[in-house]
Amino acid sequence: MQDLHDDHERYRKQSMQLTLTDIFEARRAIAGRVVRTPLLPSRFMTEQTGQPFFLKMETMQPTGAFKLRGATNAARNAPEGTTTLTCCSTGNHGRGVAYAARELGLNAVICMSSLVPQTKLDGIRALGSETRIVGNSQDDALAECRKLGQATGVFEISPFDDPYVIAGQGTIGLEILEDVPNLDTLLVPLSGGGLAAGVALAAKSINPQVRVVGLTMDRGAAMKTSIDAGRPVEVPEVASLADSLGGGIGLDNRLSFAMCRDLLDEIILVTEGEIYRAMQALYYEDSHVAEGACVVGIAAILAGKLTAPKGPVATIITGRNVDMVQFTKVMTGQDVMLGDYLLEGKPYGA
Ligand SMILES: *Cc1c(COP(=O)(O)O)cnc(C)c1O
């Protein structure tokens, strides 16, 4: 009992270290290096919800995903004498770190598991970074990255559990609240929770009334399982249409766990079938090419899993680095193999 209580206290204190000021500082550090993305109205989702519905188009970052924000902020705050950046990644963070390293004239070594899709691997290699494929899970990749990080001059940037990364992702929340000050509900794709932690901190610091909902797939929902358990726990990692949402939160999680626990109003889980249908909807209704990870908010609404919003809604379209072969299958209603799980396809509207 005592241990649990101490753990809780420790997490609670650390989650209070980051404030809105850190997010404003991040904005200054990344200004001109990342895109201030547009917030586009969605006609289809506005019809579905009966409220103004907006898409924050992080797909328009030069690396194709929001992770460039956190990676750039962390890279710019790397310790003196850093020559090499390293990270473990499901793909998009690696690309962000590789891009930031190139901009700053540093080397980068990106560690990934064999679950990372080829497109993401190619994108990282094209930026001139070294890549290492280790094992079948994020944890294996992380172990390799930690080992590398011991060497002098090598600086490890966590994909989600780093104050500069969280503050960098939080700049998305600032921008959304600036564009829609009367926002009611913010739907945030959730994996390691760096995005949700930063965005929720920004949004709630500006307007405590905003409802911030984390969304993820029901197979391998590490943050939800951890919050329910009261501490970070491991979950088996499985292939998903939302591949960017795979991976654990780290048993030694310092920040994102406590922040998500304290700041998120709710976490909603969606099935692969619901993600499949939402990917089709975003493409056929609004003509956006986006990863499965982006549509979890839309999926929850189409599945009737979100309590009706009372005002404007926004969701973050987090990345566009799709596996085109898989994407084409989804758009043409074909079956998709996810590891050894067969997801039965259906044409849109059928
Ligand atoms: C990393 C990522 C997420 C989730 O972000 P976390 O900070 O890990 O919760 C969502 N969508 C995309 C496209 C991502 O790359």
Coordinates of C-alpha atoms and ligand atoms in Angstrom, one line a residue:
M1 CA 0.0 0.0 0.0
Q2 CA 2.7 2.4 1.1
D3 CA 4.7 1.7 -2.1
L4 CA 1.7 2.4 -4.3
H5 CA 1.1 5.6 -2.5
D6 CA 4.8 6.7 -2.8
D7 CA 4.7 5.9 -6.5
H8 CA 1.6 7.9 -6.9
E9 CA 3.2 10.9 -5.2
R10 CA 6.4 10.6 -7.2
Y11 CA 4.4 10.6 -10.5
R12 CA 2.2 13.4 -9.4
K13 CA 5.1 15.7 -8.6
Q14 CA 6.9 15.0 -11.9
S15 CA 3.8 15.7 -13.9
M16 CA 3.7 19.2 -12.3
Q17 CA 7.1 20.1 -13.6
L18 CA 5.9 21.0 -17.1
T19 CA 3.8 24.2 -17.5
L20 CA 2.3 26.3 -20.3
T21 CA 5.6 28.3 -20.2
D22 CA 7.5 25.3 -21.4
I23 CA 5.1 25.0 -24.4
F24 CA 5.6 28.7 -25.3
E25 CA 9.3 28.2 -25.1
A26 CA 9.0 25.2 -27.4
R27 CA 7.1 27.3 -29.8
R28 CA 9.9 29.8 -30.0
A29 CA 12.5 27.0 -30.4
I30 CA 10.7 25.4 -33.3
A31 CA 9.3 28.5 -35.0
G32 CA 10.4 28.5 -38.7
R33 CA 11.6 24.9 -38.4
V34 CA 8.2 23.2 -38.3
V35 CA 5.0 24.2 -40.1
R36 CA 2.2 26.0 -38.3
T37 CA -0.4 23.6 -39.8
P38 CA -3.9 24.6 -40.9
L39 CA -7.0 23.6 -39.0
L40 CA -9.4 22.5 -41.7
P41 CA -13.2 22.2 -41.3
S42 CA -14.6 18.8 -42.1
R43 CA -18.0 18.9 -43.8
F44 CA -18.7 15.2 -43.2
M45 CA -17.7 15.1 -39.6
T46 CA -19.6 18.4 -38.9
E47 CA -22.7 16.6 -40.3
Q48 CA -22.0 13.5 -38.2
T49 CA -21.6 15.4 -34.9
G50 CA -23.9 18.4 -35.4
Q51 CA -21.0 20.6 -34.2
P52 CA -18.3 22.5 -36.1
F53 CA -15.6 19.8 -36.6
F54 CA -11.9 20.6 -37.4
L55 CA -8.9 18.6 -38.6
K56 CA -5.5 19.7 -37.5
M57 CA -3.4 18.8 -40.5
E58 CA -0.1 17.6 -39.1
T59 CA 0.2 15.5 -42.2
M60 CA 1.6 18.8 -43.8
Q61 CA 4.8 18.7 -41.7
P62 CA 7.9 18.1 -44.0
T63 CA 8.4 14.7 -42.4
G64 CA 4.7 13.9 -42.8
A65 CA 3.9 13.8 -39.0
F66 CA 3.7 16.0 -36.0
K67 CA 6.6 14.3 -34.2
L68 CA 8.9 16.8 -35.9
R69 CA 7.8 19.3 -33.3
G70 CA 9.0 17.4 -30.3
A71 CA 12.1 16.1 -32.0
T72 CA 13.1 19.6 -33.1
N73 CA 12.6 21.1 -29.6
A74 CA 14.5 18.2 -27.9
A75 CA 17.3 18.4 -30.5
R76 CA 17.7 22.1 -30.0
N77 CA 18.0 21.6 -26.3
A78 CA 20.5 18.7 -26.5
P79 CA 23.5 19.0 -24.1
E80 CA 26.7 20.7 -25.2
G81 CA 29.0 18.4 -27.0
T82 CA 26.3 16.2 -28.6
T83 CA 27.5 14.8 -31.9
T84 CA 24.8 12.1 -32.5
L85 CA 21.1 11.9 -31.8
T86 CA 19.5 8.5 -31.2
C87 CA 16.0 7.2 -30.5
C88 CA 13.8 4.3 -30.8
S89 CA 10.7 4.8 -32.9
T90 CA 7.7 3.2 -34.6
G91 CA 8.8 5.3 -37.6
N92 CA 7.6 8.9 -37.4
H93 CA 9.7 9.9 -34.4
G94 CA 12.7 8.4 -36.1
R95 CA 12.0 10.5 -39.1
G96 CA 11.6 13.6 -37.0
V97 CA 14.8 13.0 -35.2
A98 CA 16.6 12.2 -38.5
Y99 CA 15.3 15.5 -40.0
A100 CA 16.2 17.6 -36.9
A101 CA 19.7 16.0 -36.8
R102 CA 20.3 16.9 -40.4
E103 CA 19.1 20.5 -39.9
L104 CA 21.5 20.9 -36.9
G105 CA 24.4 19.1 -38.6
L106 CA 24.4 16.1 -36.2
N107 CA 24.5 12.4 -36.9
A108 CA 21.5 10.2 -36.1
V109 CA 21.1 6.5 -35.3
I110 CA 17.4 5.4 -35.4
C111 CA 16.5 2.0 -33.7
M112 CA 13.3 0.3 -34.7
S113 CA 11.6 -3.1 -34.4
S114 CA 10.8 -5.3 -37.3
L115 CA 7.1 -4.1 -37.1
V116 CA 8.0 -0.8 -38.6
P117 CA 6.6 -0.5 -42.2
Q118 CA 9.0 -0.3 -45.1
T119 CA 7.8 3.2 -46.1
K120 CA 8.8 4.6 -42.8
L121 CA 12.1 2.9 -42.9
D122 CA 12.8 4.3 -46.4
G123 CA 11.8 7.8 -45.3
I124 CA 14.3 7.8 -42.5
R125 CA 17.1 6.4 -44.6
A126 CA 16.5 9.0 -47.2
L127 CA 17.4 11.7 -44.6
G128 CA 20.8 10.2 -44.3
S129 CA 20.4 8.5 -40.9
E130 CA 21.8 5.2 -39.8
T131 CA 18.9 2.7 -39.0
R132 CA 19.0 -0.4 -36.9
I133 CA 16.3 -3.0 -36.9
V134 CA 16.3 -4.8 -33.5
G135 CA 13.8 -7.6 -32.4
N136 CA 10.0 -7.7 -32.7
S137 CA 8.9 -5.0 -30.3
Q138 CA 9.6 -1.4 -29.3
D139 CA 11.1 -2.6 -26.1
D140 CA 13.9 -4.5 -28.0
A141 CA 14.5 -1.3 -30.1
L142 CA 14.6 0.8 -26.9
A143 CA 17.1 -1.5 -25.2
E144 CA 19.5 -1.0 -28.2
C145 CA 19.0 2.7 -28.2
R146 CA 19.7 2.9 -24.4
K147 CA 22.9 1.1 -25.0
L148 CA 23.9 3.6 -27.7
G149 CA 23.0 6.5 -25.5
Q150 CA 25.7 5.5 -23.0
A151 CA 28.5 6.6 -25.3
T152 CA 29.8 10.2 -25.0
G153 CA 28.4 12.7 -27.5
V154 CA 25.3 10.5 -28.0
F155 CA 22.0 12.0 -26.9
E156 CA 18.9 9.9 -26.7
I157 CA 15.5 11.5 -27.5
S158 CA 12.5 9.5 -26.1
P159 CA 9.5 9.5 -28.5
F160 CA 7.1 10.5 -25.8
D161 CA 8.7 10.6 -22.3
D162 CA 10.8 13.7 -22.5
P163 CA 9.9 17.1 -21.3
Y164 CA 11.1 18.9 -24.5
V165 CA 9.3 16.4 -26.7
I166 CA 6.1 16.8 -24.7
A167 CA 6.3 20.6 -24.8
G168 CA 7.0 20.4 -28.5
Q169 CA 3.9 18.3 -29.2
G170 CA 2.0 20.7 -26.9
T171 CA 2.4 23.5 -29.4
I172 CA -0.3 21.8 -31.4
G173 CA -2.7 22.4 -28.5
L174 CA -1.7 26.1 -28.5
E175 CA -2.4 26.5 -32.1
I176 CA -5.8 24.8 -32.0
L177 CA -7.0 26.9 -29.1
E178 CA -5.8 30.0 -30.8
D179 CA -7.8 29.1 -33.9
V180 CA -10.9 27.9 -32.0
P181 CA -11.1 29.6 -28.6
N182 CA -14.5 28.1 -27.8
L183 CA -13.4 24.5 -28.4
D184 CA -15.5 21.9 -26.6
T185 CA -13.8 18.6 -27.3
L186 CA -10.3 17.7 -28.4
L187 CA -9.7 14.2 -29.7
V188 CA -6.1 13.1 -29.5
P189 CA -4.6 9.8 -30.9
L190 CA -2.8 8.1 -28.0
S191 CA 0.2 5.8 -27.8
G192 CA 3.1 6.6 -25.5
G193 CA 1.2 9.8 -24.6
G194 CA 3.7 12.5 -25.4
L195 CA 1.2 14.1 -27.8
A196 CA -1.8 13.8 -25.5
A197 CA 0.2 15.0 -22.5
G198 CA 1.5 18.1 -24.2
V199 CA -1.8 18.9 -26.0
A200 CA -3.9 18.4 -22.9
L201 CA -1.5 20.6 -20.8
A202 CA -1.7 23.4 -23.4
A203 CA -5.5 23.2 -23.9
K204 CA -6.4 22.9 -20.3
S205 CA -4.0 25.6 -19.2
I206 CA -5.7 28.0 -21.6
N207 CA -9.3 26.7 -21.0
P208 CA -9.8 24.2 -18.2
Q209 CA -13.3 23.5 -19.6
V210 CA -12.0 21.8 -22.7
R211 CA -12.7 18.1 -22.8
V212 CA -9.6 16.2 -23.9
V213 CA -10.1 12.6 -25.0
G214 CA -7.3 10.1 -25.7
L215 CA -8.1 7.5 -28.4
T216 CA -6.3 4.3 -29.3
M217 CA -6.8 0.8 -30.7
D218 CA -8.3 -1.9 -28.4
R219 CA -5.4 -4.4 -29.2
G220 CA -2.3 -3.3 -27.2
A221 CA -3.7 -0.2 -25.5
A222 CA -0.7 0.3 -23.2
M223 CA -1.6 3.7 -21.7
K224 CA -5.2 2.7 -20.9
T225 CA -4.1 -0.6 -19.4
S226 CA -1.5 1.3 -17.3
I227 CA -3.8 4.0 -16.1
D228 CA -6.4 1.3 -15.1
A229 CA -3.6 -0.6 -13.2
G230 CA -2.4 2.6 -11.5
R231 CA 1.2 2.2 -12.8
P232 CA 3.0 1.6 -16.1
V233 CA 2.5 -2.0 -17.3
E234 CA 3.6 -4.0 -20.3
V235 CA 1.1 -5.1 -22.9
P236 CA 1.7 -7.5 -25.9
E237 CA 2.4 -5.5 -29.0
V238 CA 0.4 -6.6 -32.1
A239 CA 0.2 -5.4 -35.7
S240 CA -2.5 -2.7 -36.3
L241 CA -3.9 -0.5 -39.0
A242 CA -2.8 2.3 -36.6
D243 CA 0.8 1.1 -36.6
S244 CA 2.0 4.5 -35.2
L245 CA 0.0 3.8 -32.0
G246 CA 1.9 0.5 -31.2
G247 CA 4.4 0.0 -28.4
G248 CA 4.5 0.4 -24.6
I249 CA 4.8 3.4 -22.4
G250 CA 8.0 2.2 -20.7
L251 CA 8.0 0.6 -17.2
D252 CA 10.2 3.5 -16.0
N253 CA 7.9 6.1 -17.5
R254 CA 8.7 9.5 -15.9
L255 CA 6.2 12.0 -17.4
S256 CA 3.7 11.0 -20.0
F257 CA 1.9 8.4 -17.8
A258 CA 1.2 10.8 -15.0
M259 CA 0.3 13.6 -17.3
C260 CA -2.2 11.5 -19.3
R261 CA -3.6 10.1 -16.1
D262 CA -4.1 13.5 -14.6
L263 CA -5.1 15.5 -17.7
L264 CA -7.2 13.3 -19.9
D265 CA -10.9 13.2 -19.3
E266 CA -11.4 9.8 -20.9
I267 CA -9.7 7.2 -23.0
I268 CA -11.7 5.5 -25.7
L269 CA -10.7 2.3 -27.5
V270 CA -11.6 1.5 -31.1
T271 CA -11.4 -1.8 -33.1
E272 CA -9.5 -2.4 -36.2
G273 CA -12.8 -2.6 -38.1
E274 CA -13.7 0.8 -36.8
I275 CA -10.3 2.2 -37.8
Y276 CA -10.7 0.7 -41.3
R277 CA -14.1 2.3 -41.8
A278 CA -12.9 5.7 -40.5
M279 CA -9.8 5.6 -42.9
Q280 CA -12.3 5.2 -45.8
A281 CA -14.5 8.0 -44.5
L282 CA -11.7 10.5 -44.2
Y283 CA -10.5 9.6 -47.7
Y284 CA -13.9 9.4 -49.5
E285 CA -15.6 12.2 -47.7
D286 CA -12.8 14.7 -47.1
S287 CA -10.1 13.4 -49.5
H288 CA -7.3 13.2 -47.0
V289 CA -4.6 10.5 -47.1
A290 CA -3.8 9.7 -43.5
E291 CA -2.5 6.9 -41.4
G292 CA -4.8 4.6 -39.4
A293 CA -3.5 6.3 -36.2
C294 CA -5.1 9.6 -37.3
V295 CA -8.7 8.4 -37.6
V296 CA -9.2 6.9 -34.1
G297 CA -11.2 10.0 -33.1
I298 CA -13.4 9.8 -36.2
A299 CA -13.7 6.1 -35.7
A300 CA -15.0 6.6 -32.1
I301 CA -17.7 9.0 -33.3
L302 CA -18.8 6.9 -36.3
A303 CA -19.1 3.9 -33.9
G304 CA -21.2 6.0 -31.4
K305 CA -18.5 5.7 -28.7
L306 CA -18.1 9.4 -27.9
T307 CA -20.6 11.3 -25.7
A308 CA -22.1 14.0 -27.8
P309 CA -20.0 17.2 -27.9
K310 CA -21.7 20.5 -26.9
G311 CA -19.6 22.7 -29.1
P312 CA -16.8 22.7 -31.6
V313 CA -14.6 19.6 -31.9
A314 CA -11.1 19.1 -33.2
T315 CA -9.0 16.1 -33.9
I316 CA -5.3 15.8 -34.8
I317 CA -4.6 14.2 -38.2
T318 CA -1.2 13.1 -36.9
G319 CA 0.6 11.7 -39.9
R320 CA 0.5 10.7 -43.6
N321 CA 3.3 8.1 -43.7
V322 CA 1.0 5.2 -44.9
D323 CA 2.0 1.9 -46.4
M324 CA 0.4 2.6 -49.8
V325 CA -0.2 -1.1 -50.6
Q326 CA -2.2 -1.5 -47.4
F327 CA -3.9 1.9 -47.8
T328 CA -5.0 0.9 -51.3
K329 CA -6.5 -2.3 -50.0
V330 CA -8.5 -0.4 -47.4
M331 CA -9.8 2.1 -49.9
T332 CA -10.9 -0.7 -52.3
G333 CA -12.6 -2.7 -49.6
Q334 CA -10.2 -5.6 -49.6
D335 CA -9.2 -7.8 -46.6
V336 CA -6.1 -6.8 -44.7
M337 CA -3.7 -9.2 -42.8
L338 CA -2.4 -7.7 -39.6
G339 CA 0.2 -10.1 -38.4
D340 CA -1.8 -13.3 -38.1
Y341 CA -5.1 -11.5 -37.7
L342 CA -7.4 -11.3 -40.8
L343 CA -9.4 -8.1 -40.9
E344 CA -12.3 -8.6 -43.3
G345 CA -12.7 -5.7 -45.8
K346 CA -15.8 -4.0 -47.0
P347 CA -16.2 -1.3 -49.7
Y348 CA -17.0 2.2 -48.3
G349 CA -20.7 2.7 -47.8
A350 CA -21.5 -1.0 -48.3
Ligands
LIG1 C1 3.5 8.9 -32.4 C2 2.3 9.0 -33.1 C3 1.1 9.1 -32.4 C4 0.9 9.0 -30.9 O1 1.8 9.9 -30.2 P1 2.2 9.5 -28.7 O2 2.9 10.7 -28.2 O3 3.1 8.3 -28.8 O4 1.0 9.2 -27.9 C5 -0.1 9.3 -33.2 N1 -0.1 9.4 -34.5 C6 1.0 9.3 -35.2 C7 1.0 9.4 -36.7 C8 2.3 9.1 -34.6 O5 3.4 9.0 -35.3

